[in-house]
Short mmCIF file of C-alpha atoms in Angstrom, two decimals:
data_model
loop_
_atom_site.label_atom_id
_atom_site.label_comp_id
_atom_site.label_asym_id
_atom_site.label_seq_id
_atom_site.Cartn_x
_atom_site.Cartn_y
_atom_site.Cartn_z
CA UNK A 1 295.26 -40.82 125.46
CA UNK A 2 295.64 -38.69 128.92
CA UNK A 3 293.14 -41.07 131.24
CA UNK A 4 294.55 -44.71 131.68
CA UNK A 5 290.72 -45.76 132.31
CA UNK A 6 288.72 -47.90 134.51
CA UNK A 7 287.31 -50.90 133.55
CA UNK A 8 284.24 -49.82 132.13
CA UNK A 9 286.05 -47.82 129.55
CA UNK A 10 288.93 -50.87 128.74
CA UNK A 11 286.47 -52.76 127.44
CA UNK A 12 286.03 -52.05 124.16
CA UNK A 13 287.30 -54.90 121.86
CA UNK A 14 290.41 -54.02 118.99
CA UNK A 15 289.74 -56.06 116.01
CA UNK A 16 291.66 -56.01 111.67
CA UNK A 17 289.79 -56.28 109.28
CA UNK A 18 291.64 -56.72 105.48
CA UNK A 19 289.53 -56.19 102.33
CA UNK A 20 291.26 -57.27 99.22
CA UNK A 21 290.85 -55.28 95.79
CA UNK A 22 291.37 -57.80 92.45
CA UNK A 23 290.43 -58.16 88.88
CA UNK A 24 289.10 -60.87 87.76
CA UNK A 25 286.79 -61.28 85.10
CA UNK A 26 282.85 -61.64 85.32
CA UNK A 27 281.88 -64.87 83.07
CA UNK A 28 278.92 -65.41 85.32
CA UNK A 29 279.56 -68.36 87.33
CA UNK A 30 279.27 -68.50 90.66
CA UNK A 31 282.04 -70.40 91.81
CA UNK A 32 284.41 -68.65 89.61
CA UNK A 33 287.71 -70.84 88.98
CA UNK A 34 290.63 -67.71 89.30
CA UNK A 35 291.32 -64.51 88.68
CA UNK A 36 291.16 -62.90 85.38
CA UNK A 37 293.39 -61.96 82.85
CA UNK A 38 293.97 -58.47 82.05
CA UNK A 39 295.93 -59.26 79.16
CA UNK A 40 293.35 -60.92 77.60
CA UNK A 41 290.70 -58.61 75.89
CA UNK A 42 287.79 -60.63 75.68
CA UNK A 43 287.64 -60.83 78.97
CA UNK A 44 285.77 -58.02 80.99
CA UNK A 45 287.48 -57.36 84.17
CA UNK A 46 285.59 -56.61 87.76
CA UNK A 47 286.72 -55.68 91.21
CA UNK A 48 286.46 -58.65 92.95
CA UNK A 49 287.70 -59.80 96.74
CA UNK A 50 288.07 -62.99 98.73
CA UNK A 51 286.15 -63.47 102.06
CA UNK A 52 285.84 -65.91 104.61
CA UNK A 53 282.77 -67.70 105.67
CA UNK A 54 282.37 -67.44 109.93
CA UNK A 55 282.61 -70.92 111.60
CA UNK A 56 281.68 -69.75 114.91
CA UNK A 57 279.06 -67.64 116.82
CA UNK A 58 278.39 -64.41 116.38
CA UNK A 59 276.75 -64.43 112.64
CA UNK A 60 278.04 -68.70 112.15
CA UNK A 61 277.46 -68.59 108.59
CA UNK A 62 277.41 -65.58 107.32
CA UNK A 63 280.37 -64.53 104.82
CA UNK A 64 282.59 -61.69 106.35
CA UNK A 65 286.15 -59.51 105.36
CA UNK A 66 288.79 -61.42 106.63
CA UNK A 67 289.94 -60.44 110.14
CA UNK A 68 290.21 -60.92 113.68
CA UNK A 69 291.46 -59.66 117.15
CA UNK A 70 294.07 -57.49 117.63
CA UNK A 71 297.23 -58.91 120.15
CA UNK A 72 298.32 -57.11 123.19
CA UNK A 73 301.97 -57.85 121.37
CA UNK A 74 301.96 -56.91 117.80
CA UNK A 75 301.11 -53.58 115.67
CA UNK A 76 298.00 -53.92 114.05
CA UNK A 77 299.58 -53.60 110.57
CA UNK A 78 301.37 -56.67 111.85
CA UNK A 79 297.60 -58.85 112.68
CA UNK A 80 296.03 -57.52 109.52
CA UNK A 81 298.93 -59.21 107.99
CA UNK A 82 298.24 -62.60 110.11
CA UNK A 83 295.33 -62.79 109.90
CA UNK A 84 294.95 -62.36 106.47
CA UNK A 85 298.07 -65.51 106.28
CA UNK A 86 295.26 -67.52 108.01
CA UNK A 87 292.64 -67.29 106.93
CA UNK A 88 293.43 -66.53 103.14
CA UNK A 89 297.44 -67.75 103.00
CA UNK A 90 297.98 -63.86 101.43
CA UNK A 91 301.04 -61.82 101.34
CA UNK A 92 299.84 -58.80 99.68
CA UNK A 93 302.65 -55.75 98.58
CA UNK A 94 299.82 -52.99 98.49
CA UNK A 95 298.45 -53.32 102.05
CA UNK A 96 297.60 -49.37 103.60
CA UNK A 97 295.39 -48.47 106.39
CA UNK A 98 291.90 -47.71 104.55
CA UNK A 99 290.40 -46.60 108.35
CA UNK A 100 288.84 -47.49 111.82
CA UNK A 101 285.23 -48.16 112.24
CA UNK A 102 283.77 -47.95 115.63
CA UNK A 103 280.41 -47.67 115.60
CA UNK A 104 278.52 -48.49 118.68
CA UNK A 105 276.50 -50.81 118.28
CA UNK A 106 278.39 -52.40 114.83
CA UNK A 107 279.04 -55.86 116.87
CA UNK A 108 275.34 -57.77 118.62
CA UNK A 109 277.85 -58.48 121.91
CA UNK A 110 279.92 -56.88 122.88
CA UNK A 111 281.52 -53.49 121.69
CA UNK A 112 284.17 -54.04 119.08
CA UNK A 113 286.70 -50.86 117.43
CA UNK A 114 288.30 -52.13 113.49
CA UNK A 115 290.92 -51.57 111.61
CA UNK A 116 290.48 -51.56 108.63
CA UNK A 117 292.82 -51.68 105.27
CA UNK A 118 293.13 -53.05 102.24
CA UNK A 119 294.95 -54.39 99.42
CA UNK A 120 295.53 -54.41 96.34
CA UNK A 121 296.26 -57.99 94.53
CA UNK A 122 297.98 -58.66 91.55
CA UNK A 123 296.69 -61.41 89.23
CA UNK A 124 299.19 -63.75 90.44
CA UNK A 125 298.56 -63.15 93.73
CA UNK A 126 294.93 -63.30 93.74
CA UNK A 127 295.71 -67.22 92.77
CA UNK A 128 297.96 -67.76 95.78
CA UNK A 129 294.29 -67.51 97.83
CA UNK A 130 293.86 -70.31 99.07
CA UNK A 131 289.94 -71.75 98.27
CA UNK A 132 288.06 -73.67 99.65
CA UNK A 133 284.39 -74.46 101.31
CA UNK A 134 284.67 -71.37 103.44
CA UNK A 135 286.91 -68.90 101.63
CA UNK A 136 285.43 -67.88 98.31
CA UNK A 137 285.89 -64.80 95.23
CA UNK A 138 283.52 -62.26 95.02
CA UNK A 139 282.10 -59.59 92.84
CA UNK A 140 282.61 -56.35 95.61
CA UNK A 141 279.52 -55.35 93.56
CA UNK A 142 277.07 -57.62 93.94
CA UNK A 143 277.91 -59.49 97.64
CA UNK A 144 275.13 -61.22 99.64
CA UNK A 145 274.25 -59.85 103.53
CA UNK A 146 278.02 -60.10 105.25
CA UNK A 147 278.80 -60.39 109.01
CA UNK A 148 278.59 -56.74 111.35
CA UNK A 149 279.19 -53.60 108.65
CA UNK A 150 280.82 -55.15 106.50
CA UNK A 151 278.82 -54.37 103.23
CA UNK A 152 278.69 -50.50 104.92
CA UNK A 153 283.25 -51.52 104.63
CA UNK A 154 283.67 -52.86 101.41
CA UNK A 155 281.00 -49.88 99.40
CA UNK A 156 283.90 -47.62 101.90
CA UNK A 157 286.50 -49.36 100.30
CA UNK A 158 284.92 -48.89 96.22
CA UNK A 159 283.81 -45.52 96.66
CA UNK A 160 287.94 -45.04 98.22
CA UNK A 161 288.96 -46.86 95.08
CA UNK A 162 287.09 -45.30 92.01
CA UNK A 163 287.01 -41.55 93.75
CA UNK A 164 289.82 -40.75 95.99
CA UNK A 165 293.52 -42.25 94.58
CA UNK A 166 295.21 -41.93 91.86
CA UNK A 167 294.59 -44.26 89.00
CA UNK A 168 298.31 -44.37 87.77
CA UNK A 169 298.85 -46.86 92.63
CA UNK A 170 296.16 -48.29 91.63
CA UNK A 171 297.06 -49.58 88.27
CA UNK A 172 300.31 -50.61 89.87
CA UNK A 173 299.01 -52.19 92.32
CA UNK A 174 296.51 -53.76 90.25
CA UNK A 175 299.60 -54.78 87.30
CA UNK A 176 303.28 -54.65 88.80
CA UNK A 177 305.74 -52.72 86.98
CA UNK A 178 305.05 -53.37 82.65
CA UNK A 179 302.24 -53.56 81.79
CA UNK A 180 300.59 -52.43 77.48
CA UNK A 181 298.43 -49.94 77.41
CA UNK A 182 295.51 -52.81 76.67
CA UNK A 183 296.81 -54.56 80.58
CA UNK A 184 296.21 -50.46 81.66
CA UNK A 185 292.82 -49.48 80.13
CA UNK A 186 291.91 -53.09 82.10
CA UNK A 187 292.24 -51.22 84.83
CA UNK A 188 290.43 -48.29 84.15
CA UNK A 189 287.53 -50.02 82.86
CA UNK A 190 287.38 -52.75 85.41
CA UNK A 191 287.60 -49.97 88.80
CA UNK A 192 284.93 -47.17 86.39
CA UNK A 193 282.87 -49.60 84.82
CA UNK A 194 282.59 -48.23 81.80
CA UNK A 195 284.22 -49.67 78.64
CA UNK A 196 286.90 -46.40 76.88
CA UNK A 197 287.95 -45.98 73.37
CA UNK A 198 291.73 -47.80 73.55
CA UNK A 199 292.51 -44.74 70.73
CA UNK A 200 291.27 -42.26 72.81
CA UNK A 201 292.88 -44.13 76.27
CA UNK A 202 296.48 -43.82 73.93
CA UNK A 203 296.58 -41.58 73.01
CA UNK A 204 295.78 -39.59 76.18
CA UNK A 205 297.80 -41.89 78.19
CA UNK A 206 300.99 -41.35 75.33
CA UNK A 207 300.15 -37.48 75.82
CA UNK A 208 300.46 -37.24 79.82
CA UNK A 209 303.57 -38.50 80.28
CA UNK A 210 302.83 -40.30 83.09
CA UNK A 211 303.65 -43.68 81.29
CA UNK A 212 307.49 -44.42 79.51
CA UNK A 213 307.95 -47.16 77.26
CA UNK A 214 310.87 -49.76 78.18
CA UNK A 215 311.36 -50.77 75.04
CA UNK A 216 310.30 -54.23 76.03
CA UNK A 217 307.39 -56.03 74.36
CA UNK A 218 305.30 -58.99 75.45
CA UNK A 219 306.91 -62.29 74.78
CA UNK A 220 305.15 -65.03 73.10
CA UNK A 221 305.05 -65.41 69.44
CA UNK A 222 302.74 -63.32 68.35
CA UNK A 223 303.06 -61.42 65.05
CA UNK A 224 303.00 -58.19 66.48
CA UNK A 225 303.65 -57.97 70.44
CA UNK A 226 302.44 -55.09 72.29
CA UNK A 227 304.44 -52.51 73.67
CA UNK A 228 305.61 -52.91 76.85
CA UNK A 229 305.10 -49.81 79.27
CA UNK A 230 306.64 -48.01 83.11
CA UNK A 231 305.22 -45.82 84.86
CA UNK A 232 307.25 -42.44 84.42
CA UNK A 233 309.11 -41.49 87.99
CA UNK A 234 308.60 -42.91 91.71
CA UNK A 235 304.94 -44.10 92.05
CA UNK A 236 304.65 -43.47 95.55
CA UNK A 237 303.11 -46.70 95.96
CA UNK A 238 301.44 -47.43 99.17
CA UNK A 239 300.47 -45.03 102.47
CA UNK A 240 302.37 -46.81 105.06
CA UNK A 241 301.33 -44.26 107.72
CA UNK A 242 304.13 -42.25 109.19
CA UNK A 243 306.62 -44.68 109.66
CA UNK A 244 308.85 -44.19 106.62
CA UNK A 245 311.40 -42.78 105.62
CA UNK A 246 310.10 -40.07 103.05
CA UNK A 247 308.47 -38.35 106.66
CA UNK A 248 311.10 -36.41 108.41
CA UNK A 249 311.83 -36.82 111.65
CA UNK B 1 286.15 -59.81 113.83
CA UNK B 2 286.38 -62.94 114.29
CA UNK B 3 287.46 -64.12 118.03
CA UNK B 4 285.77 -62.41 121.06
CA UNK B 5 289.19 -63.18 122.56
CA UNK B 6 291.29 -63.54 125.62
CA UNK B 7 291.66 -61.72 128.65
CA UNK B 8 295.31 -60.75 127.61
CA UNK B 9 293.92 -59.71 123.99
CA UNK B 10 291.59 -57.91 125.60
CA UNK B 11 293.80 -55.54 127.62
CA UNK B 12 294.10 -53.07 124.66
CA UNK B 13 293.28 -48.93 125.48
CA UNK B 14 291.86 -47.69 122.73
CA UNK B 15 291.60 -43.38 122.95
CA UNK B 16 291.83 -40.82 120.58
CA UNK B 17 293.86 -37.25 119.61
CA UNK B 18 292.89 -35.00 117.43
CA UNK B 19 294.74 -32.61 115.13
CA UNK B 20 294.01 -29.37 114.90
CA UNK B 21 295.47 -27.25 112.49
CA UNK B 22 295.19 -23.10 111.72
CA UNK B 23 296.74 -20.00 109.60
CA UNK B 24 297.59 -17.31 111.87
CA UNK B 25 300.73 -14.63 111.08
CA UNK B 26 304.32 -15.83 112.98
CA UNK B 27 305.07 -13.07 114.97
CA UNK B 28 307.98 -14.55 116.77
CA UNK B 29 306.65 -13.70 120.30
CA UNK B 30 306.17 -17.07 122.35
CA UNK B 31 303.09 -16.71 122.88
CA UNK B 32 300.57 -15.69 120.32
CA UNK B 33 297.61 -13.71 121.19
CA UNK B 34 296.07 -14.75 118.43
CA UNK B 35 295.05 -16.02 115.09
CA UNK B 36 295.59 -15.14 111.43
CA UNK B 37 294.35 -12.39 109.69
CA UNK B 38 294.97 -13.89 106.09
CA UNK B 39 293.07 -11.09 104.31
CA UNK B 40 296.11 -8.79 106.00
CA UNK B 41 298.71 -9.21 103.70
CA UNK B 42 301.47 -7.91 105.29
CA UNK B 43 301.06 -10.95 108.27
CA UNK B 44 303.18 -14.68 106.47
CA UNK B 45 300.85 -16.86 107.66
CA UNK B 46 301.97 -20.10 108.50
CA UNK B 47 300.62 -23.69 110.27
CA UNK B 48 300.16 -23.88 113.34
CA UNK B 49 298.03 -25.76 116.03
CA UNK B 50 296.97 -25.97 120.43
CA UNK B 51 298.37 -28.00 122.48
CA UNK B 52 297.58 -29.19 125.75
CA UNK B 53 299.83 -29.76 128.72
CA UNK B 54 299.61 -33.21 130.52
CA UNK B 55 299.36 -32.53 134.24
CA UNK B 56 298.87 -36.61 135.16
CA UNK B 57 301.10 -39.44 134.58
CA UNK B 58 302.44 -40.73 132.18
CA UNK B 59 304.49 -37.80 131.29
CA UNK B 60 302.96 -35.58 132.71
CA UNK B 61 303.98 -31.71 131.80
CA UNK B 62 304.56 -32.62 128.43
CA UNK B 63 302.78 -31.01 125.97
CA UNK B 64 300.07 -33.13 123.75
CA UNK B 65 297.35 -33.34 121.14
CA UNK B 66 294.48 -33.04 122.94
CA UNK B 67 292.40 -36.71 123.32
CA UNK B 68 292.01 -38.94 125.40
CA UNK B 69 290.38 -42.86 125.96
CA UNK B 70 287.03 -43.36 124.11
CA UNK B 71 283.92 -44.69 126.28
CA UNK B 72 282.61 -47.61 125.74
CA UNK B 73 279.17 -45.77 124.43
CA UNK B 74 280.59 -42.75 122.10
CA UNK B 75 282.25 -43.25 118.51
CA UNK B 76 285.28 -43.05 117.61
CA UNK B 77 284.08 -39.34 116.41
CA UNK B 78 281.92 -38.30 119.25
CA UNK B 79 285.08 -38.82 121.78
CA UNK B 80 287.09 -37.11 119.53
CA UNK B 81 284.78 -33.89 119.98
CA UNK B 82 284.00 -34.83 123.30
CA UNK B 83 287.72 -34.55 124.11
CA UNK B 84 288.30 -31.13 121.74
CA UNK B 85 285.48 -29.45 124.11
CA UNK B 86 286.26 -30.71 126.90
CA UNK B 87 289.98 -29.40 126.17
CA UNK B 88 290.13 -26.79 124.15
CA UNK B 89 286.37 -26.12 124.03
CA UNK B 90 286.57 -26.15 120.08
CA UNK B 91 283.61 -27.62 117.75
CA UNK B 92 284.98 -27.73 114.09
CA UNK B 93 283.21 -27.91 111.29
CA UNK B 94 286.59 -30.35 109.16
CA UNK B 95 287.11 -32.62 111.94
CA UNK B 96 288.13 -36.25 109.82
CA UNK B 97 290.14 -39.22 110.83
CA UNK B 98 293.63 -39.21 109.91
CA UNK B 99 295.65 -42.68 110.98
CA UNK B 100 295.10 -45.28 113.34
CA UNK B 101 298.13 -45.94 115.59
CA UNK B 102 299.32 -48.33 117.26
CA UNK B 103 302.96 -49.57 117.63
CA UNK B 104 303.61 -52.32 120.57
CA UNK B 105 305.85 -49.77 122.43
CA UNK B 106 304.34 -46.71 121.66
CA UNK B 107 303.00 -45.72 125.04
CA UNK B 108 304.67 -46.54 128.04
CA UNK B 109 303.08 -47.68 130.84
CA UNK B 110 300.12 -50.16 129.06
CA UNK B 111 299.38 -51.20 125.20
CA UNK B 112 298.09 -48.55 123.87
CA UNK B 113 295.84 -48.04 120.25
CA UNK B 114 295.00 -44.22 119.44
CA UNK B 115 292.69 -43.09 116.44
CA UNK B 116 293.73 -39.92 115.25
CA UNK B 117 291.21 -36.99 113.49
CA UNK B 118 292.29 -33.78 112.51
CA UNK B 119 290.56 -30.00 111.73
CA UNK B 120 290.94 -27.78 109.81
CA UNK B 121 289.73 -24.57 111.23
CA UNK B 122 289.03 -20.93 110.25
CA UNK B 123 290.15 -18.33 112.04
CA UNK B 124 286.77 -17.09 113.96
CA UNK B 125 286.90 -20.70 114.77
CA UNK B 126 290.52 -20.76 116.21
CA UNK B 127 289.45 -17.40 118.14
CA UNK B 128 287.03 -20.19 120.26
CA UNK B 129 290.05 -21.65 122.09
CA UNK B 130 290.30 -20.78 124.91
CA UNK B 131 293.98 -20.46 126.13
CA UNK B 132 295.62 -20.95 129.55
CA UNK B 133 298.39 -22.42 131.11
CA UNK B 134 298.05 -25.38 129.88
CA UNK B 135 296.92 -24.65 126.64
CA UNK B 136 298.93 -22.91 124.09
CA UNK B 137 299.48 -22.40 120.37
CA UNK B 138 302.59 -23.62 118.70
CA UNK B 139 304.14 -23.38 114.94
CA UNK B 140 303.74 -27.21 113.70
CA UNK B 141 307.05 -27.04 112.36
CA UNK B 142 308.27 -25.70 115.40
CA UNK B 143 307.47 -27.62 118.29
CA UNK B 144 308.95 -28.70 121.86
CA UNK B 145 309.04 -32.98 122.20
CA UNK B 146 305.40 -33.78 122.72
CA UNK B 147 304.62 -37.02 124.53
CA UNK B 148 304.48 -39.92 122.87
CA UNK B 149 304.64 -40.68 120.23
CA UNK B 150 302.52 -36.87 118.83
CA UNK B 151 305.50 -35.12 117.01
CA UNK B 152 305.88 -38.26 114.75
CA UNK B 153 301.93 -37.76 114.05
CA UNK B 154 302.17 -34.07 113.63
CA UNK B 155 304.67 -35.08 110.96
CA UNK B 156 301.82 -37.69 109.48
CA UNK B 157 299.03 -34.63 109.65
CA UNK B 158 301.50 -31.92 107.61
CA UNK B 159 302.91 -34.50 105.14
CA UNK B 160 299.33 -35.19 104.12
CA UNK B 161 297.28 -31.50 104.74
CA UNK B 162 300.74 -30.21 101.27
CA UNK B 163 300.79 -33.07 100.08
CA UNK B 164 297.61 -36.07 99.35
CA UNK B 165 294.66 -33.50 100.31
CA UNK B 166 292.81 -31.90 97.32
CA UNK B 167 293.82 -27.57 97.95
CA UNK B 168 290.45 -26.74 96.89
CA UNK B 169 289.53 -28.22 100.11
CA UNK B 170 291.94 -27.06 102.87
CA UNK B 171 291.91 -23.31 101.50
CA UNK B 172 287.45 -24.70 102.06
CA UNK B 173 288.63 -25.15 105.32
CA UNK B 174 290.10 -23.10 106.70
CA UNK B 175 288.59 -19.57 105.06
CA UNK B 176 284.28 -20.86 104.84
CA UNK B 177 282.43 -19.92 101.66
CA UNK B 178 283.99 -16.65 100.40
CA UNK B 179 287.13 -16.12 100.62
CA UNK B 180 289.01 -13.10 98.14
CA UNK B 181 291.83 -13.84 96.31
CA UNK B 182 294.13 -12.61 98.34
CA UNK B 183 293.84 -14.87 101.47
CA UNK B 184 293.26 -17.80 99.19
CA UNK B 185 296.79 -17.50 98.67
CA UNK B 186 297.88 -17.33 101.68
CA UNK B 187 296.26 -20.18 102.16
CA UNK B 188 298.59 -21.68 99.76
CA UNK B 189 301.80 -19.40 101.06
CA UNK B 190 300.42 -21.13 104.37
CA UNK B 191 300.47 -24.58 103.33
CA UNK B 192 303.62 -24.81 101.34
CA UNK B 193 305.20 -22.41 103.26
CA UNK B 194 307.00 -20.11 99.50
CA UNK B 195 305.44 -17.24 98.52
CA UNK B 196 303.94 -17.11 95.50
CA UNK B 197 303.15 -14.00 93.16
CA UNK B 198 300.19 -12.79 93.58
CA UNK B 199 300.16 -11.73 89.02
CA UNK B 200 300.54 -15.43 88.48
CA UNK B 201 298.52 -16.97 91.43
CA UNK B 202 295.30 -14.95 89.94
CA UNK B 203 295.56 -15.74 87.08
CA UNK B 204 295.99 -19.74 87.41
CA UNK B 205 293.18 -19.07 89.59
CA UNK B 206 290.96 -17.18 87.13
CA UNK B 207 291.36 -19.72 84.50
CA UNK B 208 291.82 -23.39 86.40
CA UNK B 209 287.55 -22.58 86.75
CA UNK B 210 287.66 -23.84 90.56
CA UNK B 211 286.62 -20.30 91.95
CA UNK B 212 283.61 -18.03 90.40
CA UNK B 213 283.41 -13.91 91.36
CA UNK B 214 280.41 -14.21 94.34
CA UNK B 215 279.88 -10.68 92.93
CA UNK B 216 280.39 -9.50 96.04
CA UNK B 217 283.37 -7.00 97.61
CA UNK B 218 284.96 -7.23 101.16
CA UNK B 219 282.53 -4.47 102.65
CA UNK B 220 284.47 -2.33 105.08
CA UNK B 221 285.13 1.48 103.24
CA UNK B 222 287.62 0.86 101.20
CA UNK B 223 288.90 2.51 98.01
CA UNK B 224 288.76 -0.58 95.87
CA UNK B 225 287.07 -2.92 97.96
CA UNK B 226 288.64 -6.95 96.76
CA UNK B 227 286.57 -8.74 95.12
CA UNK B 228 284.81 -12.03 96.28
CA UNK B 229 284.96 -15.06 95.44
CA UNK B 230 283.54 -18.88 95.79
CA UNK B 231 284.38 -22.70 94.99
CA UNK B 232 283.07 -23.26 91.94
CA UNK B 233 280.57 -26.18 91.90
CA UNK B 234 280.70 -28.45 95.13
CA UNK B 235 283.37 -29.56 96.72
CA UNK B 236 283.63 -32.48 99.37
CA UNK B 237 285.11 -30.75 101.64
CA UNK B 238 285.28 -33.37 105.37
CA UNK B 239 285.34 -37.38 104.32
CA UNK B 240 283.14 -38.10 107.28
CA UNK B 241 283.74 -42.03 106.62
CA UNK B 242 281.16 -45.05 105.65
CA UNK B 243 277.87 -43.63 107.48
CA UNK B 244 277.05 -40.43 104.89
CA UNK B 245 274.60 -40.29 102.46
CA UNK B 246 277.12 -40.59 99.36
CA UNK B 247 278.03 -44.10 100.22
CA UNK B 248 275.21 -46.00 98.00
CA UNK B 249 273.81 -48.55 100.95
#
């Protein structure tokens, strides 16, 4: 940031986009009706995301990540939140910067750098996404050809989800503060894309010390209601970047 | 990225900066002569970084991270590498995107978003940094007041270094392919800022399965030359972002 820049250097557009991941059942229906319920063991959850159909050029008609240009008077995260609210009505608790995509030829009509955020949302948040002709949920592993480099962006976000994040934070983001072991296992199975043995999973979780029983059970009149658990100790849920109190001044 | 933007929206400048971390001995000298040698147990290494003195406004005279504006025809990483080479002559093996800093008021004269990279460099790389009146090494935990929000950026990078990265990747970046147990312990001590018991460290490392002897020893005529080790299996050293072969197409 040592130069104020000449005209040519200033002609880079700055945008934000957000990858929203939720877990929902893959019911084989092209136009799914609602988010998955990970408390229901008959539903095999998968990772889905909402996309927005472009209604102007370039690449009008293609599906894309929700996003838009950054205004000169708003921060990057504020721009991501504003664009999310405008397109999907979503205000996610878990929103984190993922990566800045800046290849020279990633947009056909001008140089555009996109700072990409990702949101991991609970079922109650996912339900608030306003669907319509131009906003739909898609399974993250079976997307159509998206606008720009958005297929690449989703692949990168999936790779991060599956390899780099701590599972506790993932599960916490998808489930909330309290959860059953079946719900937690459902999150692991959806993210890792494989079934896990319930008895082994229970043993591993209980011996890990990472979770603890809340003392409560799922209400609703079942004969043997499942126990509720929470994470033991603090879960550092969101890497909100450098402007949070945990960073020494 | 749904709008092509009006004139006001396009007036955000895009810059890159790089935090370069190396391990070197804290010898108490204000103008340190060279990088630390982690093979020397008498040297207590710490995390240092080279900074560049600004020679133009705004904030002329302050020390800052090496960086500059992104040209319209170069990618973000290419811009980071070009600016590093121009200011410090460094071409680091380990260069990774860290975070995009985009607060509205972070630069006094215009709106400027900086995509920040970080480089973890070995002693032989650090030696190539061309020092001079306007390029000097500083201890990362005792910096002067830097230009813009660069103190905040360095604090964030230190936090990431100490809490989020896998230690294997850190040590690998600072040491190279082969290393002694004393060198590896020196990296841990420098990053974690505390002395570690050599015998305990050896036991933990040897039982972890993460490292294995190469069969070789340090050459140079010592009576009991230290054994050399390497990481067992592949170390995913750099998160080079989404454009590497490991991401499915």
